[in-house]
């Protein structure tokens, strides 16, 4: 495709512009330069996790750890109170003459409840915070995007970015030593 | 990769130890003199108390060395950037000379065996069926022989891991050959470590009460010693990260990894300790429960609660934070606190056994026991730390020939 081909259908609204890179180094450098250039509404895709990439695209801190902590706390307190209520109030049972509320014997179940609620909170919160399930997403309209799960790296700048200008952004993404820049159709 | 990094080969001078370590050695000498002098005063006042205090300090510092030996073998087996940056600290803390020093420091334990171990008294063995039954294992010559064997095994492992590491520094081009050798030794080495620590913990600590037993005791020590060693390594790394050359090496990503390991070891210790309590508490058997009852009254319960709250809960909650783990100063503060709690744990395991066979035993936590226990930890620690720093200063602070050196140097900064 030539520049003219791309510029011809400029009036058609697009989701964003996507640059393809061969190496993780290039995508991280590209994301850093895009961030330096003032772009904020962007995302990057890689076949494996790259910590620097998360920082380079300026990803905000997630609330997930805090939610998991409180999930665990609820499981811990709830698990303990559940046993105390069962053993001492609902159906008092004398086990070998021990006190009805025997803390050591409650610890394993309290621990399991902590893990159960923390893990469940983590999974459910991750799904909700990510906006899943999402059966349709525009990025898959880019024909080569399936390579993001194999050996290519992609940087996306969304059209909602205040600094987004279709022609300038395209030229900018080209200047990042990218292999190819594609429109992301809605 | 599109960019071609051309790394100049690193030389020993790039990673030369900072001169500030010399000042630490001076501090270690002062600590050794003050601590051992105070311990000697304790010996004049009450020799049974003295030997128990000495054993507290001795077992704690053996734990740091043996724990460092285990972590050294784990990092050879597992690889990873976290291990390369702490390898020299691990090697210096578990050097062959250190094992010789610790074996020599065992002599006072032998001299105090009559005060420490009831089964060394012929009279007690004659009148006690249990001691008579255990005599083929619990007798002084075999006890001494076993300890020599533990140090022979630890010393041999330490010797080869240090010698090959030195050769790796000299022959950087063939570093991978020595790495493979060290990895091959570390596999069986870990198995030997598990066995020796199990027997050592039974001999030195569990045998203080020869009628009591706990089958999880060895694992409890493996977890505890691993935790002591890791906390010590983190504290030293934080100190080194404030100065060149390690200032340019140690990044938040390294401390993040070490912090995660510390959190895992804190949980491991709590898991093992609680498992022992739960089983003995549930069984409530007359031959098992007295060990806990001694730690449940007379002031000892304060330490028992402190172990739950300060050895587990507080470090656990603090180490959950990602920001704390990536902050060297804060992580170092937590590591120092964990070291203090490790000493409290060893004290709690050993000190309540002093005098407990005597008719007049009331079982109170004696402030003097705390004082002399602390003095022994500081005194033995001074000698130990002096030798540790001496070993650390001799060599570059990073293993020059490690195949993972470049990866470790750029951990969390670049990617490949």
Coordinates of N, CA and C in Angstrom, one line a residue, chain B residues 274-368:
Chain B
X274 N 3.4 -23.4 62.9 CA 2.0 -23.7 63.3 C 1.7 -25.1 63.2
X275 N 2.2 -25.8 62.2 CA 1.9 -27.3 62.1 C 2.3 -28.0 63.3
X276 N 3.5 -27.7 63.8 CA 4.0 -28.4 65.0 C 3.0 -28.1 66.2
X277 N 2.7 -26.8 66.4 CA 1.8 -26.4 67.5 C 0.4 -27.1 67.4
X278 N -0.1 -27.1 66.2 CA -1.5 -27.7 66.0 C -1.5 -29.2 66.3
X279 N -0.5 -29.9 65.9 CA -0.5 -31.4 66.1 C -0.3 -31.7 67.6
X280 N 0.6 -31.0 68.2 CA 0.9 -31.3 69.6 C -0.2 -30.8 70.5
X281 N -0.8 -29.6 70.2 CA -1.9 -29.1 70.9 C -3.1 -30.0 70.8
X282 N -3.4 -30.5 69.6 CA -4.6 -31.4 69.4 C -4.4 -32.7 70.1
X283 N -3.1 -33.3 70.1 CA -2.9 -34.5 70.7 C -2.9 -34.4 72.2
X284 N -2.4 -33.3 72.8 CA -2.4 -33.0 74.2 C -1.9 -34.2 75.0
X285 N -0.8 -34.8 74.5 CA -0.3 -36.0 75.2 C 0.8 -35.6 76.2
X286 N 0.9 -36.3 77.3 CA 1.8 -35.9 78.4 C 3.2 -35.9 78.0
X287 N 3.7 -36.7 77.0 CA 5.1 -36.6 76.6 C 5.4 -35.5 75.6
X288 N 4.4 -34.9 75.1 CA 4.6 -33.8 74.1 C 4.3 -32.4 74.6
X289 N 3.2 -32.3 75.3 CA 2.6 -31.0 75.6 C 3.5 -30.2 76.6
X290 N 4.3 -30.8 77.5 CA 5.0 -30.0 78.5 C 5.9 -28.9 77.8
X291 N 6.5 -29.3 76.6 CA 7.4 -28.4 75.9 C 6.7 -27.1 75.6
X292 N 5.4 -27.2 75.2 CA 4.6 -25.9 74.9 C 4.2 -25.3 76.2
X293 N 3.8 -26.1 77.3 CA 3.4 -25.5 78.5 C 4.5 -24.6 79.1
X294 N 5.8 -25.1 79.0 CA 6.9 -24.2 79.5 C 6.9 -22.9 78.8
X295 N 6.4 -22.8 77.5 CA 6.5 -21.6 76.8 C 5.1 -20.9 76.8
X296 N 4.3 -21.3 77.8 CA 2.9 -20.8 77.8 C 2.7 -20.0 79.1
X297 N 3.8 -20.0 80.0 CA 3.6 -19.4 81.3 C 4.9 -18.7 81.7
X298 N 4.9 -18.0 82.8 CA 6.1 -17.5 83.5 C 6.8 -16.4 82.6
X299 N 6.0 -15.7 81.8 CA 6.6 -14.6 81.0 C 7.0 -15.1 79.6
X300 N 7.2 -16.4 79.4 CA 7.5 -16.9 78.1 C 6.4 -16.7 77.1
X301 N 5.1 -16.7 77.6 CA 4.0 -16.5 76.7 C 4.1 -15.2 75.9
X302 N 4.8 -14.2 76.6 CA 4.9 -12.9 75.9 C 5.7 -13.1 74.6
X303 N 6.8 -13.9 74.7 CA 7.6 -14.2 73.5 C 6.8 -15.0 72.5
X304 N 6.0 -16.0 73.0 CA 5.2 -16.8 72.1 C 4.2 -15.9 71.3
X305 N 3.6 -15.0 71.9 CA 2.6 -14.1 71.2 C 3.5 -13.2 70.3
X306 N 4.6 -12.7 70.8 CA 5.4 -11.9 69.9 C 5.9 -12.6 68.6
X307 N 6.1 -13.9 68.7 CA 6.5 -14.6 67.5 C 5.4 -14.6 66.5
X308 N 4.1 -14.8 67.0 CA 3.0 -14.9 66.1 C 2.8 -13.5 65.4
X309 N 2.8 -12.5 66.3 CA 2.5 -11.1 65.8 C 3.7 -10.5 65.0
X310 N 4.9 -10.6 65.6 CA 6.0 -9.9 65.0 C 6.9 -10.7 64.0
X311 N 6.9 -12.0 64.2 CA 7.7 -12.9 63.4 C 6.9 -13.2 62.1
X312 N 5.6 -13.3 62.3 CA 4.8 -13.6 61.1 C 3.9 -12.5 60.6
X313 N 2.9 -12.0 61.4 CA 1.9 -11.1 60.9 C 2.5 -9.8 60.4
X314 N 3.3 -9.1 61.2 CA 3.8 -7.8 60.7 C 4.6 -7.9 59.5
X315 N 5.7 -8.8 59.4 CA 6.5 -8.8 58.2 C 5.6 -9.3 57.0
X316 N 4.6 -10.2 57.3 CA 3.8 -10.7 56.2 C 3.0 -9.5 55.6
X317 N 2.3 -8.7 56.4 CA 1.5 -7.6 55.9 C 2.4 -6.6 55.2
X318 N 3.6 -6.3 55.8 CA 4.4 -5.3 55.2 C 4.9 -5.7 53.8
X319 N 5.3 -7.0 53.7 CA 5.9 -7.5 52.5 C 4.9 -7.8 51.4
X320 N 3.6 -7.6 51.7 CA 2.6 -7.7 50.6 C 2.8 -6.6 49.7
X321 N 3.3 -5.4 50.2 CA 3.4 -4.2 49.4 C 4.5 -4.3 48.3
X322 N 4.1 -4.0 47.1 CA 5.1 -4.0 46.0 C 6.0 -2.8 46.1
X323 N 5.5 -1.7 46.5 CA 6.3 -0.5 46.6 C 7.4 -0.7 47.7
X324 N 7.0 -1.4 48.8 CA 8.0 -1.6 49.9 C 9.1 -2.5 49.4
X325 N 8.8 -3.6 48.7 CA 9.8 -4.5 48.2 C 10.7 -3.9 47.2
X326 N 10.3 -2.9 46.5 CA 11.1 -2.2 45.5 C 12.0 -1.1 46.1
X327 N 11.7 -0.8 47.4 CA 12.4 0.3 48.0 C 13.5 -0.3 48.9
X328 N 14.8 -0.2 48.5 CA 15.9 -0.9 49.2 C 15.9 -0.5 50.7
X329 N 15.7 0.7 51.0 CA 15.8 1.1 52.5 C 14.8 0.5 53.3
X330 N 13.5 0.5 52.8 CA 12.4 -0.1 53.6 C 12.6 -1.6 53.7
X331 N 12.9 -2.2 52.5 CA 13.1 -3.7 52.6 C 14.2 -4.0 53.5
X332 N 15.3 -3.2 53.5 CA 16.4 -3.5 54.5 C 16.0 -3.4 55.9
X333 N 15.1 -2.4 56.2 CA 14.6 -2.2 57.6 C 13.8 -3.5 58.0
X334 N 12.9 -4.0 57.1 CA 12.1 -5.2 57.4 C 13.0 -6.3 57.6
X335 N 14.1 -6.5 56.7 CA 15.0 -7.6 56.9 C 15.7 -7.6 58.2
X336 N 16.2 -6.4 58.7 CA 16.8 -6.3 60.0 C 15.9 -6.7 61.1
X337 N 14.6 -6.3 60.9 CA 13.6 -6.6 61.9 C 13.4 -8.1 62.0
X338 N 13.4 -8.7 60.8 CA 13.2 -10.2 60.7 C 14.4 -10.9 61.4
X339 N 15.6 -10.3 61.2 CA 16.8 -10.9 61.8 C 16.6 -10.9 63.4
X340 N 16.1 -9.8 63.9 CA 15.9 -9.7 65.4 C 14.9 -10.8 65.8
X341 N 13.8 -10.9 65.0 CA 12.8 -11.9 65.4 C 13.3 -13.3 65.2
X342 N 14.2 -13.6 64.3 CA 14.9 -14.9 64.2 C 15.6 -15.2 65.4
X343 N 16.4 -14.2 66.0 CA 17.1 -14.4 67.2 C 16.1 -14.8 68.3
X344 N 14.9 -14.0 68.4 CA 13.9 -14.3 69.4 C 13.4 -15.7 69.3
X345 N 13.2 -16.2 68.0 CA 12.7 -17.5 67.8 C 13.7 -18.6 68.3
X346 N 15.0 -18.4 68.0 CA 16.0 -19.3 68.5 C 16.1 -19.3 70.0
X347 N 16.0 -18.1 70.6 CA 16.0 -18.0 72.0 C 14.8 -18.7 72.6
X348 N 13.7 -18.6 72.0 CA 12.4 -19.2 72.5 C 12.5 -20.7 72.4
X349 N 13.2 -21.2 71.4 CA 13.4 -22.7 71.3 C 14.3 -23.2 72.3
X350 N 15.4 -22.5 72.7 CA 16.4 -23.0 73.6 C 16.3 -22.6 75.0
X351 N 16.2 -21.3 75.2 CA 16.3 -20.7 76.6 C 15.3 -21.3 77.6
X352 N 14.1 -21.6 77.3 CA 13.2 -22.2 78.3 C 13.6 -23.5 78.9
X353 N 14.5 -24.2 78.2 CA 15.0 -25.5 78.6 C 16.0 -25.4 79.8
X354 N 16.6 -24.2 80.0 CA 17.6 -24.1 81.1 C 16.9 -24.4 82.4
X355 N 17.5 -25.1 83.3 CA 17.1 -25.4 84.7 C 15.7 -26.2 84.8
X356 N 15.1 -26.6 83.6 CA 13.7 -27.0 83.8 C 13.6 -28.4 84.5
X357 N 14.8 -29.1 84.6 CA 14.7 -30.4 85.3 C 14.8 -30.2 86.8
X358 N 15.2 -29.0 87.3 CA 15.5 -28.9 88.7 C 14.1 -28.8 89.5
X359 N 14.2 -29.2 90.7 CA 13.0 -29.2 91.5 C 12.5 -27.8 91.8
X360 N 13.5 -26.9 91.9 CA 13.1 -25.5 92.2 C 12.7 -24.7 91.0
X361 N 12.5 -25.4 89.8 CA 12.2 -24.6 88.6 C 10.9 -23.9 88.7
X362 N 10.9 -22.6 88.4 CA 9.6 -21.9 88.4 C 9.3 -21.5 87.0
X363 N 10.3 -21.5 86.1 CA 10.0 -21.2 84.7 C 9.8 -19.8 84.3
X364 N 10.3 -18.9 85.2 CA 10.1 -17.5 84.8 C 11.1 -17.1 83.7
X365 N 10.6 -16.2 82.8 CA 11.5 -15.6 81.8 C 12.4 -14.6 82.6
X366 N 13.7 -15.0 82.7 CA 14.7 -14.2 83.5 C 15.3 -13.1 82.7
X367 N 15.2 -11.8 83.1 CA 15.8 -10.8 82.3 C 17.3 -11.1 82.1
X368 N 18.0 -11.7 83.0 CA 19.4 -12.1 82.8 C 19.6 -13.0 81.6

